[in-house]
Short mmCIF file of N, CA and C in Angstrom, two decimals:
data_model
loop_
_atom_site.label_atom_id
_atom_site.label_comp_id
_atom_site.label_asym_id
_atom_site.label_seq_id
_atom_site.Cartn_x
_atom_site.Cartn_y
_atom_site.Cartn_z
N MET A 1024 -41.71 4.60 -2.51
CA MET A 1024 -40.39 4.16 -2.16
C MET A 1024 -39.33 5.13 -2.69
N SER A 1025 -39.60 5.75 -3.77
CA SER A 1025 -38.67 6.71 -4.34
C SER A 1025 -38.49 7.91 -3.41
N SER A 1026 -39.55 8.33 -2.76
CA SER A 1026 -39.45 9.47 -1.85
C SER A 1026 -38.59 9.13 -0.62
N LEU A 1027 -38.64 7.88 -0.17
CA LEU A 1027 -37.80 7.44 0.95
C LEU A 1027 -36.32 7.48 0.55
N ASP A 1028 -36.02 6.99 -0.65
CA ASP A 1028 -34.63 7.04 -1.14
C ASP A 1028 -34.15 8.48 -1.29
N ASP A 1029 -35.03 9.33 -1.81
CA ASP A 1029 -34.67 10.74 -1.97
C ASP A 1029 -34.41 11.39 -0.61
N ARG A 1030 -35.25 11.08 0.37
CA ARG A 1030 -35.09 11.65 1.70
C ARG A 1030 -33.78 11.19 2.33
N ARG A 1031 -33.47 9.90 2.20
CA ARG A 1031 -32.22 9.37 2.76
C ARG A 1031 -31.01 10.00 2.07
N ARG A 1032 -31.09 10.14 0.77
CA ARG A 1032 -30.00 10.76 0.01
C ARG A 1032 -29.79 12.20 0.46
N GLU A 1033 -30.90 12.92 0.67
CA GLU A 1033 -30.82 14.31 1.11
C GLU A 1033 -30.27 14.40 2.54
N GLU A 1034 -30.60 13.44 3.39
CA GLU A 1034 -30.08 13.44 4.76
C GLU A 1034 -28.59 13.15 4.79
N ARG A 1035 -28.08 12.36 3.87
CA ARG A 1035 -26.66 12.00 3.82
C ARG A 1035 -25.81 13.07 3.13
N ARG A 1036 -26.43 13.96 2.38
CA ARG A 1036 -25.69 14.95 1.61
C ARG A 1036 -24.77 15.82 2.47
N PRO A 1037 -25.22 16.39 3.60
CA PRO A 1037 -24.29 17.20 4.41
C PRO A 1037 -23.10 16.40 4.95
N VAL A 1038 -23.35 15.15 5.30
CA VAL A 1038 -22.27 14.30 5.81
C VAL A 1038 -21.23 14.07 4.73
N GLU A 1039 -21.68 13.77 3.52
CA GLU A 1039 -20.75 13.52 2.42
C GLU A 1039 -20.01 14.79 2.01
N GLU A 1040 -20.70 15.94 2.05
CA GLU A 1040 -20.05 17.20 1.70
C GLU A 1040 -18.97 17.57 2.71
N ALA A 1041 -19.17 17.17 3.96
CA ALA A 1041 -18.19 17.47 5.00
C ALA A 1041 -17.06 16.45 5.05
N GLY A 1042 -17.09 15.48 4.15
CA GLY A 1042 -16.03 14.49 4.11
C GLY A 1042 -16.30 13.29 4.99
N GLY A 1043 -17.51 13.17 5.51
CA GLY A 1043 -17.85 12.04 6.35
C GLY A 1043 -18.19 10.83 5.51
N GLY A 1044 -18.52 9.78 6.17
CA GLY A 1044 -18.88 8.56 5.47
C GLY A 1044 -18.17 7.38 6.05
N GLU A 1045 -18.03 6.35 5.27
CA GLU A 1045 -17.43 5.11 5.77
C GLU A 1045 -16.01 5.30 6.25
N ALA A 1046 -15.19 5.99 5.49
CA ALA A 1046 -13.78 6.16 5.85
C ALA A 1046 -13.53 7.53 6.48
N GLU A 1047 -14.59 8.26 6.84
CA GLU A 1047 -14.50 9.55 7.51
C GLU A 1047 -13.69 10.58 6.74
N GLY A 1048 -13.70 10.50 5.43
CA GLY A 1048 -13.05 11.50 4.61
C GLY A 1048 -11.57 11.28 4.38
N PHE A 1049 -11.01 10.18 4.86
CA PHE A 1049 -9.58 9.95 4.67
C PHE A 1049 -9.22 9.83 3.19
N GLU A 1050 -10.11 9.21 2.41
CA GLU A 1050 -9.79 9.07 0.99
C GLU A 1050 -9.79 10.43 0.29
N LEU A 1051 -10.62 11.36 0.76
CA LEU A 1051 -10.62 12.70 0.18
C LEU A 1051 -9.34 13.45 0.55
N ALA A 1052 -8.91 13.31 1.80
CA ALA A 1052 -7.68 13.96 2.23
C ALA A 1052 -6.47 13.37 1.51
N GLU A 1053 -6.49 12.05 1.33
CA GLU A 1053 -5.39 11.40 0.63
C GLU A 1053 -5.33 11.86 -0.83
N GLN A 1054 -6.48 11.99 -1.45
CA GLN A 1054 -6.52 12.45 -2.84
C GLN A 1054 -6.01 13.89 -2.94
N ALA A 1055 -6.35 14.73 -1.97
CA ALA A 1055 -5.86 16.10 -1.97
C ALA A 1055 -4.34 16.15 -1.82
N LEU A 1056 -3.78 15.28 -0.97
CA LEU A 1056 -2.33 15.22 -0.81
C LEU A 1056 -1.65 14.78 -2.10
N ILE A 1057 -2.24 13.80 -2.76
CA ILE A 1057 -1.67 13.31 -4.02
C ILE A 1057 -1.69 14.41 -5.06
N GLU A 1058 -2.81 15.12 -5.15
CA GLU A 1058 -2.91 16.20 -6.13
C GLU A 1058 -1.92 17.31 -5.84
N GLN A 1059 -1.70 17.61 -4.56
CA GLN A 1059 -0.72 18.64 -4.19
C GLN A 1059 0.70 18.21 -4.53
N ALA A 1060 1.02 16.95 -4.26
CA ALA A 1060 2.37 16.45 -4.52
C ALA A 1060 2.64 16.31 -6.01
N GLU A 1061 1.63 15.89 -6.73
CA GLU A 1061 1.78 15.69 -8.17
C GLU A 1061 1.11 16.83 -8.92
N ASN A 1062 1.53 18.03 -8.64
CA ASN A 1062 0.93 19.21 -9.26
C ASN A 1062 1.52 19.38 -10.65
N TRP A 1063 0.99 18.62 -11.58
CA TRP A 1063 1.53 18.60 -12.94
C TRP A 1063 1.35 19.94 -13.63
N GLU A 1064 0.30 20.69 -13.30
CA GLU A 1064 0.07 21.98 -13.96
C GLU A 1064 1.19 22.98 -13.63
N ALA A 1065 1.76 22.87 -12.44
CA ALA A 1065 2.84 23.77 -12.04
C ALA A 1065 4.21 23.22 -12.41
N GLY A 1066 4.23 22.10 -13.12
CA GLY A 1066 5.49 21.52 -13.55
C GLY A 1066 6.18 20.68 -12.51
N ARG A 1067 5.44 20.24 -11.50
CA ARG A 1067 6.05 19.44 -10.44
C ARG A 1067 5.91 17.96 -10.74
N ALA A 1068 6.93 17.20 -10.37
CA ALA A 1068 6.91 15.75 -10.48
C ALA A 1068 7.69 15.20 -9.28
N PRO A 1069 7.09 14.34 -8.47
CA PRO A 1069 7.76 13.86 -7.26
C PRO A 1069 9.11 13.21 -7.52
N ARG A 1070 9.24 12.43 -8.54
CA ARG A 1070 10.52 11.76 -8.80
C ARG A 1070 11.60 12.75 -9.23
N ARG A 1071 11.22 13.74 -10.02
CA ARG A 1071 12.20 14.71 -10.49
C ARG A 1071 12.57 15.71 -9.39
N ASP A 1072 11.61 16.08 -8.54
CA ASP A 1072 11.84 17.09 -7.51
C ASP A 1072 12.41 16.52 -6.22
N ALA A 1073 12.58 15.22 -6.13
CA ALA A 1073 13.05 14.60 -4.89
C ALA A 1073 14.51 14.99 -4.62
N PHE A 1074 14.87 14.97 -3.34
CA PHE A 1074 16.26 15.23 -2.96
C PHE A 1074 17.13 14.09 -3.46
N PRO A 1075 18.40 14.36 -3.73
CA PRO A 1075 19.29 13.26 -4.15
C PRO A 1075 19.50 12.27 -3.01
N ALA A 1076 19.83 11.06 -3.36
CA ALA A 1076 20.06 10.02 -2.35
C ALA A 1076 21.27 10.39 -1.49
N GLU A 1077 21.18 10.09 -0.21
CA GLU A 1077 22.28 10.39 0.70
C GLU A 1077 23.38 9.37 0.54
N GLU A 1078 24.62 9.84 0.71
CA GLU A 1078 25.76 8.94 0.62
C GLU A 1078 25.92 8.18 1.93
N ASP A 1079 26.41 6.96 1.85
CA ASP A 1079 26.65 6.15 3.04
C ASP A 1079 27.84 6.73 3.79
N SER A 1080 27.68 6.98 5.10
CA SER A 1080 28.74 7.59 5.89
C SER A 1080 29.84 6.60 6.24
N GLY A 1081 29.57 5.32 6.14
CA GLY A 1081 30.56 4.31 6.47
C GLY A 1081 30.66 4.03 7.96
N ALA A 1082 29.85 4.70 8.77
CA ALA A 1082 29.89 4.48 10.22
C ALA A 1082 29.33 3.11 10.56
N VAL A 1083 29.91 2.51 11.58
CA VAL A 1083 29.44 1.22 12.06
C VAL A 1083 28.78 1.46 13.41
N TYR A 1084 27.57 0.99 13.54
CA TYR A 1084 26.83 1.19 14.78
C TYR A 1084 26.84 -0.09 15.58
N GLY A 1085 26.92 0.04 16.88
CA GLY A 1085 26.93 -1.13 17.75
C GLY A 1085 26.79 -0.72 19.20
N GLU A 1086 27.20 -1.59 20.09
CA GLU A 1086 27.09 -1.32 21.52
C GLU A 1086 28.19 -0.36 21.95
N ALA A 1087 27.98 0.24 23.12
CA ALA A 1087 28.97 1.14 23.69
C ALA A 1087 30.21 0.36 24.10
N ASP A 1088 31.36 1.04 24.13
CA ASP A 1088 32.60 0.37 24.52
C ASP A 1088 32.56 -0.07 25.97
N HIS A 1089 32.09 0.80 26.86
CA HIS A 1089 32.04 0.48 28.29
C HIS A 1089 30.70 0.94 28.83
N GLU A 1090 30.12 0.12 29.67
CA GLU A 1090 28.88 0.51 30.33
C GLU A 1090 29.21 0.99 31.73
N ARG A 1091 28.61 2.08 32.13
CA ARG A 1091 28.81 2.60 33.48
C ARG A 1091 27.71 2.04 34.37
N THR A 1092 28.12 1.51 35.50
CA THR A 1092 27.17 0.95 36.45
C THR A 1092 27.66 1.19 37.86
N SER A 1093 26.72 1.23 38.79
CA SER A 1093 27.09 1.41 40.20
C SER A 1093 27.36 0.07 40.87
N GLU A 1094 27.09 -1.03 40.19
CA GLU A 1094 27.34 -2.36 40.75
C GLU A 1094 28.80 -2.75 40.51
N SER A 1095 29.31 -3.55 41.42
CA SER A 1095 30.65 -4.09 41.22
C SER A 1095 30.51 -5.54 40.76
N ASP A 1096 31.60 -6.14 40.35
CA ASP A 1096 31.54 -7.53 39.89
C ASP A 1096 31.12 -8.48 41.01
N ASP A 1097 31.38 -8.12 42.27
CA ASP A 1097 31.03 -8.97 43.40
C ASP A 1097 29.52 -8.97 43.68
N ASP A 1098 28.78 -7.95 43.23
CA ASP A 1098 27.35 -7.82 43.51
C ASP A 1098 26.47 -8.67 42.59
N THR A 1099 27.03 -9.29 41.60
CA THR A 1099 26.22 -9.99 40.60
C THR A 1099 25.86 -11.41 40.99
N ALA A 1100 26.07 -11.81 42.23
CA ALA A 1100 25.80 -13.19 42.65
C ALA A 1100 24.36 -13.47 42.88
#
């Protein structure tokens, strides 16, 4: 039985090395992104290196003042 486990483990090794598996390597890619963003050895820190917060422009968003249409008021019956 040990040889069967060894054979299965050896068959799965290339898949795992290529990032395959249950989540298809997403957890490995996510870990690489985290390590790149939090590159502490290079003195990087996401909170410290982030852009400053944007100021509120004070603009009010809503509907257009007038809608352009080819229909007249008489056509809406």
